[in-house]
Amino acid sequence: MDRVRDQVSGTSTPFIADRPIRQLKDKIRALTNRTSQQNPRDVLIRLNQIMRGWANYFKHAVFKAALGSLASFTWHRVISWCVALHRWKWKDVRRRFTDRNGRWQGPRRTGSNCSTFRR
């Protein structure tokens, strides 16, 4: 963790450098490779473990924006992986990942959203 010194109060605030974020994105890219034939349930469980461990390690740093962008990055990688794996169209993605009110829902840990799609 790097630190930034506040000009007014003189205190320093820890923040996350670019290298750990790049390394985490590389791990996510490796798990959600578009040509991967891994079980979606196992991939989602492993992604959950990696993201929770990373967030726990950096819990004392200021990383609200970084965590939000990483969650968005991970969600888009998982969705694009499911699209490639099941040959979904965007209509199928919307049908699987929105509730009755049209709100987006993330992939569940059980992997049921990615693995039980029927045409």
mmCIF file of C-alpha atoms in Angstrom:
data_model
loop_
_atom_site.group_PDB
_atom_site.id
_atom_site.type_symbol
_atom_site.label_atom_id
_atom_site.label_comp_id
_atom_site.label_asym_id
_atom_site.label_seq_id
_atom_site.Cartn_x
_atom_site.Cartn_y
_atom_site.Cartn_z
ATOM 1 C CA MET A 1 0.000 0.000 0.000
ATOM 2 C CA ASP A 2 1.187 3.450 -0.834
ATOM 3 C CA ARG A 3 0.413 6.524 1.212
ATOM 4 C CA VAL A 4 -0.753 10.019 0.356
ATOM 5 C CA ARG A 5 -0.062 12.882 2.748
ATOM 6 C CA ASP A 6 -2.900 15.330 3.338
ATOM 7 C CA GLN A 7 -1.681 18.896 2.820
ATOM 8 C CA VAL A 8 -3.944 20.416 5.464
ATOM 9 C CA SER A 9 -3.830 18.032 8.413
ATOM 10 C CA GLY A 10 -0.479 16.381 7.668
ATOM 11 C CA THR A 11 -1.866 12.864 8.113
ATOM 12 C CA SER A 12 -1.239 10.140 5.564
ATOM 13 C CA THR A 13 -3.899 7.939 4.003
ATOM 14 C CA PRO A 14 -3.094 4.491 2.581
ATOM 15 C CA PHE A 15 -4.288 3.784 -0.937
ATOM 16 C CA ILE A 16 -3.875 0.923 -3.383
ATOM 17 C CA ALA A 17 -1.162 1.196 -6.018
ATOM 18 C CA ASP A 18 -1.702 0.256 -9.667
ATOM 19 C CA ARG A 19 0.286 -2.989 -9.619
ATOM 20 C CA PRO A 20 -1.997 -4.969 -7.239
ATOM 21 C CA ILE A 21 -5.041 -3.885 -9.240
ATOM 22 C CA ARG A 22 -3.391 -5.020 -12.485
ATOM 23 C CA GLN A 23 -2.479 -8.360 -10.902
ATOM 24 C CA LEU A 24 -6.036 -8.905 -9.679
ATOM 25 C CA LYS A 25 -7.419 -8.091 -13.131
ATOM 26 C CA ASP A 26 -4.985 -10.590 -14.650
ATOM 27 C CA LYS A 27 -6.283 -13.293 -12.291
ATOM 28 C CA ILE A 28 -9.871 -12.449 -13.212
ATOM 29 C CA ARG A 29 -9.011 -12.547 -16.931
ATOM 30 C CA ALA A 30 -7.355 -15.946 -16.500
ATOM 31 C CA LEU A 31 -10.410 -17.399 -14.760
ATOM 32 C CA THR A 32 -12.956 -15.946 -17.183
ATOM 33 C CA ASN A 33 -11.195 -16.788 -20.408
ATOM 34 C CA ARG A 34 -13.774 -16.834 -23.211
ATOM 35 C CA THR A 35 -12.690 -20.274 -24.415
ATOM 36 C CA SER A 36 -12.616 -21.808 -20.942
ATOM 37 C CA GLN A 37 -14.831 -24.865 -20.421
ATOM 38 C CA GLN A 38 -14.635 -24.809 -16.618
ATOM 39 C CA ASN A 39 -17.686 -25.397 -14.486
ATOM 40 C CA PRO A 40 -19.332 -21.968 -13.939
ATOM 41 C CA ARG A 41 -20.077 -22.803 -10.307
ATOM 42 C CA ASP A 42 -16.402 -23.479 -9.580
ATOM 43 C CA VAL A 43 -15.302 -20.330 -11.399
ATOM 44 C CA LEU A 44 -17.754 -18.134 -9.474
ATOM 45 C CA ILE A 45 -16.704 -19.663 -6.158
ATOM 46 C CA ARG A 46 -13.024 -19.065 -6.978
ATOM 47 C CA LEU A 47 -13.730 -15.493 -8.097
ATOM 48 C CA ASN A 48 -15.585 -14.882 -4.842
ATOM 49 C CA GLN A 49 -12.639 -16.218 -2.828
ATOM 50 C CA ILE A 50 -10.146 -14.058 -4.712
ATOM 51 C CA MET A 51 -12.221 -10.873 -4.480
ATOM 52 C CA ARG A 52 -13.029 -11.335 -0.788
ATOM 53 C CA GLY A 53 -9.395 -12.079 0.059
ATOM 54 C CA TRP A 54 -8.206 -9.062 -1.868
ATOM 55 C CA ALA A 55 -10.775 -6.784 -0.200
ATOM 56 C CA ASN A 56 -9.855 -8.162 3.230
ATOM 57 C CA TYR A 57 -6.143 -7.569 2.624
ATOM 58 C CA PHE A 58 -6.718 -3.952 1.578
ATOM 59 C CA LYS A 59 -9.502 -3.199 4.070
ATOM 60 C CA HIS A 60 -7.543 -0.390 5.745
ATOM 61 C CA ALA A 61 -6.858 1.420 2.493
ATOM 62 C CA VAL A 62 -9.117 3.921 0.788
ATOM 63 C CA PHE A 63 -10.442 1.901 -2.121
ATOM 64 C CA LYS A 64 -14.162 2.510 -2.557
ATOM 65 C CA ALA A 65 -13.762 3.665 -6.166
ATOM 66 C CA ALA A 66 -11.249 0.920 -6.971
ATOM 67 C CA LEU A 67 -13.512 -1.767 -5.522
ATOM 68 C CA GLY A 68 -16.487 -0.466 -7.499
ATOM 69 C CA SER A 69 -14.557 -0.487 -10.759
ATOM 70 C CA LEU A 70 -13.200 -3.974 -10.028
ATOM 71 C CA ALA A 71 -16.707 -5.268 -9.279
ATOM 72 C CA SER A 72 -17.911 -3.806 -12.567
ATOM 73 C CA PHE A 73 -14.916 -5.281 -14.420
ATOM 74 C CA THR A 74 -15.548 -8.709 -12.894
ATOM 75 C CA TRP A 75 -19.261 -8.606 -13.664
ATOM 76 C CA HIS A 76 -18.638 -7.737 -17.317
ATOM 77 C CA ARG A 77 -16.012 -10.477 -17.623
ATOM 78 C CA VAL A 78 -18.369 -13.099 -16.155
ATOM 79 C CA ILE A 79 -21.250 -11.980 -18.392
ATOM 80 C CA SER A 80 -19.101 -12.031 -21.533
ATOM 81 C CA TRP A 81 -17.772 -15.458 -20.524
ATOM 82 C CA CYS A 82 -21.336 -16.779 -20.106
ATOM 83 C CA VAL A 83 -22.317 -15.287 -23.468
ATOM 84 C CA ALA A 84 -19.425 -17.074 -25.168
ATOM 85 C CA LEU A 85 -19.944 -20.313 -23.233
ATOM 86 C CA HIS A 86 -23.671 -20.658 -23.937
ATOM 87 C CA ARG A 87 -23.914 -18.664 -27.187
ATOM 88 C CA TRP A 88 -26.366 -16.276 -25.608
ATOM 89 C CA LYS A 89 -27.694 -13.140 -27.214
ATOM 90 C CA TRP A 90 -28.086 -9.934 -25.205
ATOM 91 C CA LYS A 91 -31.802 -10.733 -24.851
ATOM 92 C CA ASP A 92 -30.878 -13.988 -23.066
ATOM 93 C CA VAL A 93 -28.515 -12.137 -20.729
ATOM 94 C CA ARG A 94 -31.240 -9.647 -19.820
ATOM 95 C CA ARG A 95 -33.717 -12.454 -19.229
ATOM 96 C CA ARG A 96 -31.336 -14.331 -16.926
ATOM 97 C CA PHE A 97 -29.875 -11.424 -14.962
ATOM 98 C CA THR A 98 -32.803 -9.072 -14.344
ATOM 99 C CA ASP A 99 -35.632 -9.501 -11.888
ATOM 100 C CA ARG A 100 -39.310 -8.935 -12.642
ATOM 101 C CA ASN A 101 -38.937 -5.189 -12.113
ATOM 102 C CA GLY A 102 -36.065 -4.929 -14.603
ATOM 103 C CA ARG A 103 -33.310 -4.472 -11.992
ATOM 104 C CA TRP A 104 -29.978 -6.121 -12.734
ATOM 105 C CA GLN A 105 -28.997 -9.045 -10.525
ATOM 106 C CA GLY A 106 -25.429 -10.372 -10.380
ATOM 107 C CA PRO A 107 -24.482 -13.982 -11.034
ATOM 108 C CA ARG A 108 -25.184 -16.124 -8.015
ATOM 109 C CA ARG A 109 -22.480 -18.016 -6.168
ATOM 110 C CA THR A 110 -24.086 -21.359 -7.009
ATOM 111 C CA GLY A 111 -23.512 -20.693 -10.677
ATOM 112 C CA SER A 112 -27.111 -21.564 -11.456
ATOM 113 C CA ASN A 113 -27.565 -18.499 -13.653
ATOM 114 C CA CYS A 114 -24.769 -19.498 -16.002
ATOM 115 C CA SER A 115 -25.131 -23.246 -15.976
ATOM 116 C CA THR A 116 -28.878 -23.984 -16.154
ATOM 117 C CA PHE A 117 -29.837 -21.973 -19.222
ATOM 118 C CA ARG A 118 -32.138 -23.786 -21.614
ATOM 119 C CA ARG A 119 -32.859 -22.625 -25.147
#
